[in-house]
Amino acid sequence: MSRDEILEPGLRERLARQREQEWRKTLRQAVPARNRLEIPRHKMPEQPPDQRAGNFLEVNLGYSLDIAREEAQRCLDCGDPGCVSGCPVAIDIPTFIKYIEAGEIDLALATIRETNGLPAICGRVCPQEVQCEKHCNLIKARKESVAIGHLERFAADYVRRHDQAVTESACGPATGEKIAIIGSGPAGLTAAADLARLGYQVTIFEGLHLPGGVLTYGIPEFRLPRSILNQEIDFICSLGVEIKTNFLVGRTATLSDLSQAGYRAFFIGTGAGLPSFMNVPGENLSGVCSANEYLTRVNLMKAARFPEYDTPVPVVKKAAVIGGGNVAMDSVRTALRLGAREATIYYRRSRVEMPARVEEVKHAEEEGIKFNFLTVPVRYLGDDKGKLNGIVLQRLTLGEPDASGRRRPVPVPGSEFEVEAELAVVAIGQSPNPLLIRQVDGLNLGRWGNVEVNPSTMATSLEGIYAGGDAVRGGATVILAMGDGRRAARAIDQWLTKC
Amino acid sequence: MTRVVLSERLVPNIFHLVVDAPDIARSARPGQFVMVIPDETGERVPINLADWDKNQGTIDLIFMNLGVSTRKLARFKTGDSLQAVVGPLGRPAEIGSFGHVLLVGGCYGLAGLYPLAREFKQKGNKVTFLAEGRDEAFIFWEDKIRKVSDDFQQVLRADCFASGHDLGRIIGQIKEASQELSRVVVMGCSYLLFIVSNITRELNLKTMVNLNPIMIDGTGMCGACRVTVNGQTHFACVDGPEFDGHGVDWTEYFNRRRAFLRQEELALAGYLNKTLD
Ligand SMILES: Cc1cc2nc3c(=O)[nH]c(=O)nc-3n(C[C@H](O)[C@H](O)[C@H](O)COP(=O)(O)OP(=O)(O)OC[C@H]3O[C@@H](n4cnc5c(N)ncnc54)[C@H](O)[C@@H]3O)c2cc1C
Ligand SMILES: Cc1cc2nc3c(=O)[nH]c(=O)nc-3n(C[C@H](O)[C@H](O)[C@H](O)COP(=O)(O)OP(=O)(O)OC[C@H]3O[C@@H](n4cnc5c(N)ncnc54)[C@H](O)[C@@H]3O)c2cc1C
Ligand code: SF4
Ligand code: SF4
Ligand code: FES
C-alpha cells in the first residue's frame, strides 16, 4: 500500500493545518532541532526483573510528567511525519506529542482519542517497533525513534490519574436504530464506540462473563492491568453502549433471532479463539494444554489465587512453551510467575523470526526465561497416569524463504532429544472461532475459516452484516482489530443512512 | 446476576435449582448444557439442562454434591442470585426416529436425560428408561420421567452393581425382548458411561454417551475438554458432549478428568473447614 492510501483522505491537510498553528511554531523554534537530536531516548522505568518474576503487577511503571515532556522534546515535529503512516489508525502523532511537550496532557489525549478509542491499551501492547516507531524520521538520522507508544500510554494514564474525566457527547443525531455487535474484543468495542457516537443504539453481545476479548482472557495483568482495561470499557459504556455478557450468539440466540428483535445491522468481532494443536502423539496427555486454556485460567478465572478462587492451574517446576509470538511470551512468563523454576520457549525458527513484540522478548530474557530455537516437539511423554513428564523435540535448520518471506525450518534427521517437562503450553496460533460464523447461511468464508470482507467497508457477503478483527484476519493485532471496527462503523452508518 | 426462583434437595446428595434465564429457555434443546458461575470467586461449572419453561423463562439445573462448586450451588436459596449462567451450550443430542431407544441415567444423569426422553417420545420412538442409583433413596423424578417413557426400570448398586454384571444382564434382556432396540444413550458419572459402553459393544448396540470432561469456557476457545473419539480429537463442549461410546479413548478420558484431583481435594478440604465454622 502506498502512503497516501494508508492515510485517510484529508488527513495530510489536517496534519499540516495543525502544524501551522502559532503555538506549534513557537514550540518548534524554542529548541533547535540539533539540540533535540542530542537527547537520548528515555527508558521506560520498570520493576526490577528478580522482583517482577514473582508477581503479576505491571512490569512497566510509566513515565513521569518530566520524563514524558523531555521525551516529547525529542520529536522534531516533522513536516512529513513518517510515524503517522506507520500507525494503522493514523493518529496525529506530532500534534499529541507536541501537546505533551507543552504540558497540555488532556489535549494530547483528546488528539489521540480522535482516531483511537483505547489509547492506554495501544500504548502498552502495540508492536510499535514495526508500526509508528519504525517509520519515525529520527531513525533516518541514525537515532532511536521517539518513544511514541510510551508517550501515548503516558497521556492516557496521566489524565486518568489526575481525574480529568474524559467526557464526550454523542456527536451525531440519535437515530435510535439498533445495532448488534458480536464479541467485545478491541474490534467490537471500537465499532460500538463509534456507532454510539453517531447516535445509534448499540448492544454488544459477549459469550464470556467479562468483556474485553483477548485483552481480558489472554493478555496478562503484568502487561495490561485489569483496572486500565476496565476504565477503557467504562468509558465506552458511558457513550451509551450496552454490553450483554453471558450471551453466546449462535447458541443463546441466532443472528436471525436478533434481527427479529429489531437489530438492523451486525458487526461480527468474534476473534480467533480456536487454538491450534500440532497433532503429535501424546498431545492429549494431562499437562499439555493450549495457551488459551492456560491464560484463561490465570487471567479470566484468577487461578493464580487458587484456592481463594475456585479455578485451579497446573503449578510445576519445569514448564515448556511451544511458539514464539506474544501468546507464547505471555504463557512462559506466566509460568515463571506461578513458580516454575525453569520456563523455556521452544520455537521452530530462530530469534530474528520471532513474531513477539521486541519489548516482551527483552523482558522475558531479563526475567530468566530460557530460549531454545530451531526446535519442534515430535512427541509428548507421559507417566502411567497419563500425566506429561517429558517432550521429545527435533532440531531444525533454516532453508529457503517461504510464502511469508521467512526462511522455512527443515528437520535435521536424527537430531531428536528429550527434555523434562510437567507442563507444555501449546502457543502455535489460533484460527477464527467457528461457532457463529459457520452457522450463518450465505456468509462467505476464506481458506482459513475466516470471514471474507470488502477491506474498505468490512462488509461481508450478506447485506447488513459486517466483520473485522481476528475473525477476518486470523491472529493479528489489537490496533488492526480496532481499525477494522472503525471502518465497519463508518460503513454501517453510510449503509443505514442510505436505506 | 441470575435469580434462583426455586431451590430444593431432591435426594440426599442431589439438588435442584430453577433459575430465571429466559434467553436460554427460549433456545434450549435436549442434550445441551449451561455454564454456571456460582459466585464472584467461582469457577465455570458445566451443568446439563434438565428442563426449561419458555413461558416462565426458567431453566432447571440438577446437580450432585461433589466438590467446592457443587456444594456452593447447593447452598443457594430461592431469591438468591448466581453470578452468571450462560448457554445453551453444546450440540443438541441426536434425536431421530430410531424405533426403540434405551436411556440409561445415573445420579444427576436422570435429569439430563429427561428432555431426551420427552423428545424421543414425541418423535414416535418407544422409550425405555433405566435409572441407576446407589439405592432407592437416590432415584428422583420417577413420576416425571414415567410420563415421557414407555417403560421405567431401576438398577440399584445396592444389588451388586460393582461388577457391572446386573446392568449387563438387564440391558441384555431389554435387547432380547425388543427387535427394534437400536440405540442407547447414557448420561451420568464417567464410570457408568464406560461400563455401559462396554456392555453394549458386546451386544452390538449403538451407544451415545454424554461425556463430562473438565471444561473452562464451554464455547470452544480453550481445548481443556479435548476427548479422543474414533482416533480423532474433539472439543467436547462444541463437538459434543454426546459421542459414540464405542469410539471413546477411555483411558485418556479418565486421565484427563483426574488432572486436577489433588487441587480439587485441597480446595474442598479448605471449603469444608470454612463453611463448617
Ligand atoms: C495471549 C495473547 C497476547 C497478545 N498480545 C498482543 C500484543 O501484545 N499486541 C497486539 O497488538 N496484539 C496482541 N494479541 C493479539 C490481539 O489480542 C488480537 O489480535 C485482538 O484481540 C483481536 O481482537 P478482536 O476484537 O478481533 O477479537 P478478540 O479479542 O478475540 O475478542 C473476541 C470476543 O468475541 C467473543 N465471542 C466469540 N464468539 C462469540 C459469539 N458467538 N457470541 C458472543 N461473543 C463471542 C469472545 O468471547 C471474545 O471476547 C495477543 C493475543 C493473545 C491471545
Ligand atoms: C457437559 C457436562 C454436563 C454436566 N452436567 C452435570 C449435571 O447436570 N449435574 C451435575 O451434578 N454435574 C454435571 N456435570 C459434572 C459437573 O460439572 C462436575 O461434577 C462439577 O464440575 C464438579 O465441580 P466441583 O467443584 O463440585 O467438584 P470438583 O472439585 O471438580 O471435584 C470434587 C471432588 O470430587 C471428586 N471427584 C472428581 N471427579 C470425580 C469423579 N469422576 N468421580 C468421583 N469423584 C470425583 C474428587 O475427589 C474431587 O476432589 C456435567 C459436566 C459436563 C462436562
Ligand atoms: S496506536 Fe499503536 S501504532 Fe498507532 S501510534 Fe499508538 S502505539 Fe503507535
Ligand atoms: S516522525 Fe518521529 S520525529 Fe517526526 S513527527 Fe513523527 S515522532 Fe516526531
Ligand atoms: S471447554 Fe474450552 S474448548 Fe471446550
Short mmCIF file of N, CA and C in Angstrom, two decimals, chain B residues 114-249:
data_model
loop_
_atom_site.label_atom_id
_atom_site.label_comp_id
_atom_site.label_asym_id
_atom_site.label_seq_id
_atom_site.Cartn_x
_atom_site.Cartn_y
_atom_site.Cartn_z
N TYR B 114 -34.00 -36.52 30.90
CA TYR B 114 -35.44 -36.30 30.84
C TYR B 114 -35.88 -35.60 29.55
N PRO B 115 -35.23 -34.49 29.16
CA PRO B 115 -35.66 -33.84 27.91
C PRO B 115 -35.45 -34.72 26.69
N LEU B 116 -34.46 -35.61 26.73
CA LEU B 116 -34.25 -36.52 25.60
C LEU B 116 -35.42 -37.49 25.51
N ALA B 117 -35.82 -38.04 26.68
CA ALA B 117 -36.93 -38.98 26.69
C ALA B 117 -38.16 -38.33 26.07
N ARG B 118 -38.41 -37.10 26.53
CA ARG B 118 -39.61 -36.39 26.06
C ARG B 118 -39.58 -36.25 24.54
N GLU B 119 -38.43 -35.86 24.00
CA GLU B 119 -38.41 -35.62 22.56
C GLU B 119 -38.35 -36.92 21.75
N PHE B 120 -37.67 -37.92 22.28
CA PHE B 120 -37.68 -39.23 21.60
C PHE B 120 -39.11 -39.72 21.47
N LYS B 121 -39.87 -39.54 22.55
CA LYS B 121 -41.26 -39.97 22.58
C LYS B 121 -42.07 -39.19 21.54
N GLN B 122 -41.85 -37.88 21.54
CA GLN B 122 -42.58 -37.04 20.57
C GLN B 122 -42.30 -37.48 19.14
N LYS B 123 -41.08 -37.96 18.91
CA LYS B 123 -40.73 -38.38 17.55
C LYS B 123 -41.20 -39.79 17.26
N GLY B 124 -41.99 -40.34 18.17
CA GLY B 124 -42.60 -41.63 17.90
C GLY B 124 -41.77 -42.84 18.29
N ASN B 125 -40.69 -42.62 19.04
CA ASN B 125 -39.89 -43.77 19.47
C ASN B 125 -40.53 -44.44 20.68
N LYS B 126 -40.21 -45.70 20.85
CA LYS B 126 -40.52 -46.36 22.11
C LYS B 126 -39.35 -46.06 23.04
N VAL B 127 -39.64 -45.59 24.26
CA VAL B 127 -38.56 -45.17 25.17
C VAL B 127 -38.53 -46.04 26.41
N THR B 128 -37.41 -46.72 26.61
CA THR B 128 -37.19 -47.43 27.87
C THR B 128 -36.19 -46.62 28.69
N PHE B 129 -36.55 -46.32 29.92
CA PHE B 129 -35.68 -45.51 30.77
C PHE B 129 -35.15 -46.38 31.90
N LEU B 130 -33.83 -46.46 31.98
CA LEU B 130 -33.21 -47.28 33.01
C LEU B 130 -32.47 -46.36 33.97
N ALA B 131 -32.96 -46.32 35.23
CA ALA B 131 -32.36 -45.41 36.21
C ALA B 131 -31.41 -46.19 37.10
N GLU B 132 -30.16 -45.68 37.19
CA GLU B 132 -29.18 -46.37 38.01
C GLU B 132 -28.92 -45.53 39.25
N GLY B 133 -28.86 -46.20 40.41
CA GLY B 133 -28.62 -45.43 41.63
C GLY B 133 -28.06 -46.31 42.72
N ARG B 134 -27.57 -45.65 43.78
CA ARG B 134 -26.97 -46.41 44.88
C ARG B 134 -28.03 -47.31 45.51
N ASP B 135 -29.16 -46.71 45.88
CA ASP B 135 -30.32 -47.49 46.27
C ASP B 135 -31.55 -46.64 46.03
N GLU B 136 -32.69 -47.15 46.38
CA GLU B 136 -33.98 -46.49 46.10
C GLU B 136 -33.98 -45.00 46.45
N ALA B 137 -33.34 -44.69 47.58
CA ALA B 137 -33.40 -43.32 48.08
C ALA B 137 -32.70 -42.31 47.17
N PHE B 138 -31.94 -42.80 46.17
CA PHE B 138 -31.20 -41.88 45.31
C PHE B 138 -31.85 -41.69 43.94
N ILE B 139 -33.01 -42.29 43.76
CA ILE B 139 -33.73 -42.13 42.48
C ILE B 139 -34.74 -40.99 42.65
N PHE B 140 -34.79 -40.08 41.67
CA PHE B 140 -35.71 -38.95 41.76
C PHE B 140 -36.40 -38.75 40.41
N TRP B 141 -37.39 -37.91 40.39
CA TRP B 141 -38.13 -37.54 39.17
C TRP B 141 -38.78 -38.75 38.48
N GLU B 142 -39.02 -39.83 39.24
CA GLU B 142 -39.57 -41.03 38.60
C GLU B 142 -40.92 -40.74 37.92
N ASP B 143 -41.80 -40.02 38.64
CA ASP B 143 -43.13 -39.74 38.07
C ASP B 143 -43.02 -38.93 36.79
N LYS B 144 -42.16 -37.95 36.86
CA LYS B 144 -41.98 -37.06 35.72
C LYS B 144 -41.44 -37.85 34.52
N ILE B 145 -40.49 -38.72 34.79
CA ILE B 145 -39.89 -39.49 33.68
C ILE B 145 -40.87 -40.52 33.13
N ARG B 146 -41.63 -41.14 34.02
CA ARG B 146 -42.62 -42.13 33.56
C ARG B 146 -43.57 -41.54 32.53
N LYS B 147 -43.91 -40.26 32.70
CA LYS B 147 -44.86 -39.62 31.78
C LYS B 147 -44.33 -39.54 30.36
N VAL B 148 -43.00 -39.56 30.20
CA VAL B 148 -42.45 -39.41 28.85
C VAL B 148 -41.71 -40.68 28.40
N SER B 149 -41.95 -41.78 29.10
CA SER B 149 -41.33 -43.02 28.63
C SER B 149 -42.33 -44.17 28.69
N ASP B 150 -42.04 -45.21 27.94
CA ASP B 150 -42.95 -46.35 27.89
C ASP B 150 -42.67 -47.32 29.01
N ASP B 151 -41.44 -47.30 29.47
CA ASP B 151 -41.06 -48.30 30.45
C ASP B 151 -40.00 -47.68 31.34
N PHE B 152 -40.16 -47.80 32.66
CA PHE B 152 -39.19 -47.24 33.60
C PHE B 152 -38.66 -48.37 34.46
N GLN B 153 -37.34 -48.55 34.47
CA GLN B 153 -36.77 -49.61 35.30
C GLN B 153 -35.66 -49.03 36.16
N GLN B 154 -35.37 -49.75 37.24
CA GLN B 154 -34.29 -49.30 38.11
C GLN B 154 -33.23 -50.37 38.20
N VAL B 155 -31.99 -49.93 38.32
CA VAL B 155 -30.96 -50.88 38.66
C VAL B 155 -30.18 -50.27 39.82
N LEU B 156 -30.18 -50.96 40.95
CA LEU B 156 -29.63 -50.37 42.17
C LEU B 156 -28.29 -51.00 42.50
N ARG B 157 -27.34 -50.10 42.78
CA ARG B 157 -25.99 -50.56 43.06
C ARG B 157 -26.00 -51.45 44.31
N ALA B 158 -26.92 -51.13 45.21
CA ALA B 158 -27.05 -51.94 46.42
C ALA B 158 -27.20 -53.42 46.05
N ASP B 159 -27.83 -53.67 44.90
CA ASP B 159 -27.96 -55.06 44.43
C ASP B 159 -26.80 -55.42 43.53
N CYS B 160 -25.61 -55.10 43.96
CA CYS B 160 -24.41 -55.58 43.25
C CYS B 160 -24.23 -55.01 41.86
N PHE B 161 -23.84 -53.75 41.83
CA PHE B 161 -23.56 -53.11 40.56
C PHE B 161 -22.07 -53.16 40.27
N ALA B 162 -21.31 -53.30 41.36
CA ALA B 162 -19.86 -53.17 41.24
C ALA B 162 -19.29 -53.93 40.06
N SER B 163 -19.77 -55.13 39.82
CA SER B 163 -19.20 -55.93 38.73
C SER B 163 -19.73 -55.46 37.37
N GLY B 164 -20.75 -54.62 37.38
CA GLY B 164 -21.35 -54.26 36.10
C GLY B 164 -22.24 -55.38 35.61
N HIS B 165 -22.30 -56.44 36.38
CA HIS B 165 -22.99 -57.64 35.95
C HIS B 165 -24.49 -57.43 35.79
N ASP B 166 -25.09 -56.81 36.84
CA ASP B 166 -26.54 -56.63 36.78
C ASP B 166 -26.98 -55.76 35.62
N LEU B 167 -26.26 -54.66 35.48
CA LEU B 167 -26.57 -53.74 34.41
C LEU B 167 -26.49 -54.48 33.07
N GLY B 168 -25.46 -55.30 32.95
CA GLY B 168 -25.25 -56.06 31.72
C GLY B 168 -26.42 -56.99 31.46
N ARG B 169 -26.86 -57.67 32.52
CA ARG B 169 -27.95 -58.63 32.33
C ARG B 169 -29.22 -57.91 31.92
N ILE B 170 -29.50 -56.78 32.60
CA ILE B 170 -30.75 -56.07 32.31
C ILE B 170 -30.75 -55.53 30.88
N ILE B 171 -29.64 -54.91 30.49
CA ILE B 171 -29.59 -54.38 29.12
C ILE B 171 -29.73 -55.53 28.11
N GLY B 172 -29.07 -56.64 28.42
CA GLY B 172 -29.19 -57.81 27.56
C GLY B 172 -30.64 -58.25 27.41
N GLN B 173 -31.33 -58.27 28.54
CA GLN B 173 -32.74 -58.70 28.48
C GLN B 173 -33.59 -57.73 27.66
N ILE B 174 -33.36 -56.43 27.87
CA ILE B 174 -34.14 -55.45 27.12
C ILE B 174 -33.91 -55.63 25.63
N LYS B 175 -32.67 -55.88 25.29
CA LYS B 175 -32.34 -56.04 23.87
C LYS B 175 -33.03 -57.29 23.31
N GLU B 176 -32.97 -58.36 24.09
CA GLU B 176 -33.54 -59.62 23.62
C GLU B 176 -35.04 -59.50 23.39
N ALA B 177 -35.68 -58.72 24.30
CA ALA B 177 -37.15 -58.60 24.21
C ALA B 177 -37.59 -57.68 23.08
N SER B 178 -36.67 -56.90 22.54
CA SER B 178 -37.09 -55.93 21.53
C SER B 178 -36.22 -56.00 20.29
N GLN B 179 -36.80 -56.44 19.20
CA GLN B 179 -36.11 -56.47 17.91
C GLN B 179 -35.69 -55.07 17.49
N GLU B 180 -36.53 -54.11 17.90
CA GLU B 180 -36.37 -52.75 17.40
C GLU B 180 -35.29 -51.95 18.09
N LEU B 181 -34.84 -52.40 19.29
CA LEU B 181 -33.90 -51.60 20.06
C LEU B 181 -32.64 -51.35 19.24
N SER B 182 -32.40 -50.06 18.91
CA SER B 182 -31.28 -49.79 18.02
C SER B 182 -30.34 -48.76 18.59
N ARG B 183 -30.67 -48.22 19.74
CA ARG B 183 -29.81 -47.14 20.23
C ARG B 183 -29.92 -46.99 21.73
N VAL B 184 -28.75 -46.70 22.34
CA VAL B 184 -28.69 -46.46 23.77
C VAL B 184 -28.08 -45.08 23.98
N VAL B 185 -28.61 -44.31 24.94
CA VAL B 185 -27.99 -43.04 25.30
C VAL B 185 -27.72 -43.07 26.81
N VAL B 186 -26.50 -42.68 27.20
CA VAL B 186 -26.13 -42.76 28.62
C VAL B 186 -25.71 -41.39 29.13
N MET B 187 -26.16 -41.06 30.33
CA MET B 187 -25.75 -39.83 30.98
C MET B 187 -25.52 -40.12 32.45
N GLY B 188 -24.53 -39.45 33.02
CA GLY B 188 -24.26 -39.64 34.44
C GLY B 188 -22.77 -39.66 34.69
N CYS B 189 -22.36 -40.37 35.74
CA CYS B 189 -20.94 -40.32 36.08
C CYS B 189 -20.14 -41.09 35.04
N SER B 190 -18.86 -40.75 34.98
CA SER B 190 -18.00 -41.28 33.92
C SER B 190 -17.94 -42.80 33.93
N TYR B 191 -17.95 -43.35 35.14
CA TYR B 191 -17.84 -44.79 35.26
C TYR B 191 -19.02 -45.50 34.61
N LEU B 192 -20.21 -44.93 34.80
CA LEU B 192 -21.41 -45.51 34.19
C LEU B 192 -21.32 -45.47 32.66
N LEU B 193 -20.85 -44.36 32.14
CA LEU B 193 -20.73 -44.22 30.69
C LEU B 193 -19.81 -45.31 30.14
N PHE B 194 -18.74 -45.54 30.86
CA PHE B 194 -17.73 -46.50 30.45
C PHE B 194 -18.27 -47.93 30.51
N ILE B 195 -18.91 -48.26 31.66
CA ILE B 195 -19.45 -49.60 31.85
C ILE B 195 -20.51 -49.93 30.79
N VAL B 196 -21.42 -48.99 30.59
CA VAL B 196 -22.50 -49.26 29.64
C VAL B 196 -21.93 -49.41 28.23
N SER B 197 -20.94 -48.58 27.90
CA SER B 197 -20.35 -48.70 26.56
C SER B 197 -19.74 -50.08 26.36
N ASN B 198 -19.09 -50.59 27.41
CA ASN B 198 -18.50 -51.93 27.30
C ASN B 198 -19.57 -52.99 27.10
N ILE B 199 -20.66 -52.84 27.85
CA ILE B 199 -21.74 -53.82 27.74
C ILE B 199 -22.34 -53.82 26.34
N THR B 200 -22.63 -52.62 25.84
CA THR B 200 -23.35 -52.56 24.56
C THR B 200 -22.43 -52.86 23.38
N ARG B 201 -21.12 -52.73 23.58
CA ARG B 201 -20.20 -53.10 22.50
C ARG B 201 -20.37 -54.59 22.20
N GLU B 202 -20.43 -55.35 23.28
CA GLU B 202 -20.63 -56.80 23.15
C GLU B 202 -21.95 -57.10 22.45
N LEU B 203 -22.96 -56.29 22.77
CA LEU B 203 -24.30 -56.53 22.23
C LEU B 203 -24.49 -55.89 20.85
N ASN B 204 -23.43 -55.19 20.41
CA ASN B 204 -23.51 -54.54 19.12
C ASN B 204 -24.65 -53.52 19.03
N LEU B 205 -24.78 -52.73 20.10
CA LEU B 205 -25.84 -51.74 20.17
C LEU B 205 -25.23 -50.35 20.11
N LYS B 206 -25.60 -49.56 19.14
CA LYS B 206 -25.09 -48.19 19.01
C LYS B 206 -25.35 -47.43 20.30
N THR B 207 -24.31 -46.81 20.85
CA THR B 207 -24.44 -46.16 22.15
C THR B 207 -23.84 -44.77 22.17
N MET B 208 -24.64 -43.80 22.54
CA MET B 208 -24.15 -42.43 22.67
C MET B 208 -23.95 -42.12 24.15
N VAL B 209 -22.78 -41.58 24.48
CA VAL B 209 -22.52 -41.22 25.87
C VAL B 209 -22.35 -39.72 25.97
N ASN B 210 -22.78 -39.15 27.09
CA ASN B 210 -22.60 -37.71 27.32
C ASN B 210 -21.38 -37.51 28.20
N LEU B 211 -20.28 -37.16 27.57
CA LEU B 211 -19.02 -37.06 28.30
C LEU B 211 -18.99 -35.82 29.19
N ASN B 212 -18.35 -35.94 30.36
CA ASN B 212 -18.16 -34.77 31.22
C ASN B 212 -16.70 -34.47 31.47
N PRO B 213 -15.94 -34.09 30.45
CA PRO B 213 -14.55 -33.73 30.70
C PRO B 213 -14.49 -32.39 31.43
N ILE B 214 -13.32 -32.06 31.93
CA ILE B 214 -13.11 -30.75 32.53
C ILE B 214 -13.30 -29.68 31.46
N MET B 215 -14.04 -28.64 31.82
CA MET B 215 -14.26 -27.55 30.85
C MET B 215 -13.92 -26.22 31.50
N ILE B 216 -13.53 -25.27 30.68
CA ILE B 216 -13.29 -23.92 31.19
C ILE B 216 -14.32 -22.95 30.62
N ASP B 217 -14.24 -22.69 29.33
CA ASP B 217 -15.16 -21.70 28.75
C ASP B 217 -16.45 -22.34 28.26
N GLY B 218 -16.37 -23.55 27.73
CA GLY B 218 -17.56 -24.19 27.19
C GLY B 218 -17.99 -23.65 25.83
N THR B 219 -17.13 -22.83 25.20
CA THR B 219 -17.50 -22.25 23.90
C THR B 219 -16.53 -22.62 22.79
N GLY B 220 -15.59 -23.53 23.07
CA GLY B 220 -14.68 -23.97 22.02
C GLY B 220 -13.40 -23.17 21.95
N MET B 221 -13.09 -22.42 22.99
CA MET B 221 -11.97 -21.49 22.91
C MET B 221 -10.69 -22.03 23.57
N CYS B 222 -10.80 -23.04 24.46
CA CYS B 222 -9.61 -23.40 25.22
C CYS B 222 -9.08 -24.81 24.97
N GLY B 223 -9.94 -25.74 24.60
CA GLY B 223 -9.46 -27.09 24.36
C GLY B 223 -9.23 -27.92 25.62
N ALA B 224 -9.63 -27.41 26.79
CA ALA B 224 -9.48 -28.20 28.02
C ALA B 224 -10.31 -29.47 27.93
N CYS B 225 -11.39 -29.41 27.16
CA CYS B 225 -12.36 -30.50 27.11
C CYS B 225 -12.02 -31.51 26.02
N ARG B 226 -10.76 -31.56 25.56
CA ARG B 226 -10.38 -32.48 24.48
C ARG B 226 -10.67 -33.93 24.84
N VAL B 227 -11.29 -34.61 23.91
CA VAL B 227 -11.51 -36.06 24.06
C VAL B 227 -11.15 -36.70 22.72
N THR B 228 -10.69 -37.95 22.77
CA THR B 228 -10.41 -38.65 21.52
C THR B 228 -11.52 -39.65 21.27
N VAL B 229 -12.16 -39.52 20.11
CA VAL B 229 -13.23 -40.44 19.74
C VAL B 229 -12.93 -40.95 18.34
N ASN B 230 -12.89 -42.27 18.20
CA ASN B 230 -12.54 -42.90 16.93
C ASN B 230 -11.26 -42.31 16.35
N GLY B 231 -10.28 -42.10 17.22
CA GLY B 231 -8.96 -41.67 16.76
C GLY B 231 -8.84 -40.18 16.49
N GLN B 232 -9.91 -39.43 16.68
CA GLN B 232 -9.89 -38.01 16.37
C GLN B 232 -10.08 -37.19 17.63
N THR B 233 -9.33 -36.08 17.74
CA THR B 233 -9.52 -35.20 18.89
C THR B 233 -10.73 -34.29 18.65
N HIS B 234 -11.60 -34.23 19.66
CA HIS B 234 -12.75 -33.32 19.59
C HIS B 234 -12.76 -32.42 20.80
N PHE B 235 -13.35 -31.23 20.65
CA PHE B 235 -13.63 -30.38 21.80
C PHE B 235 -15.05 -30.72 22.25
N ALA B 236 -15.18 -31.35 23.42
CA ALA B 236 -16.48 -31.87 23.82
C ALA B 236 -17.54 -30.78 23.96
N CYS B 237 -17.14 -29.56 24.30
CA CYS B 237 -18.14 -28.52 24.55
C CYS B 237 -18.81 -28.04 23.27
N VAL B 238 -18.15 -28.17 22.14
CA VAL B 238 -18.79 -27.74 20.90
C VAL B 238 -19.07 -28.89 19.94
N ASP B 239 -18.24 -29.94 19.96
CA ASP B 239 -18.48 -31.10 19.09
C ASP B 239 -19.40 -32.10 19.77
N GLY B 240 -19.54 -32.00 21.08
CA GLY B 240 -20.35 -32.92 21.87
C GLY B 240 -21.34 -32.14 22.68
N PRO B 241 -21.68 -32.56 23.91
CA PRO B 241 -21.00 -33.59 24.70
C PRO B 241 -21.40 -35.03 24.36
N GLU B 242 -22.31 -35.23 23.39
CA GLU B 242 -22.73 -36.60 23.06
C GLU B 242 -21.79 -37.21 22.03
N PHE B 243 -21.22 -38.38 22.35
CA PHE B 243 -20.30 -39.04 21.43
C PHE B 243 -20.58 -40.54 21.37
N ASP B 244 -20.03 -41.17 20.35
CA ASP B 244 -20.13 -42.62 20.19
C ASP B 244 -19.32 -43.31 21.30
N GLY B 245 -20.02 -43.93 22.23
CA GLY B 245 -19.35 -44.54 23.38
C GLY B 245 -18.36 -45.62 23.01
N HIS B 246 -18.55 -46.23 21.86
CA HIS B 246 -17.64 -47.32 21.47
C HIS B 246 -16.34 -46.79 20.88
N GLY B 247 -16.32 -45.50 20.57
CA GLY B 247 -15.11 -44.94 19.98
C GLY B 247 -14.26 -44.15 20.96
N VAL B 248 -14.80 -43.94 22.17
CA VAL B 248 -14.09 -43.07 23.13
C VAL B 248 -12.80 -43.73 23.63
N ASP B 249 -11.73 -42.95 23.68
CA ASP B 249 -10.49 -43.41 24.31
C ASP B 249 -10.65 -43.20 25.82
#
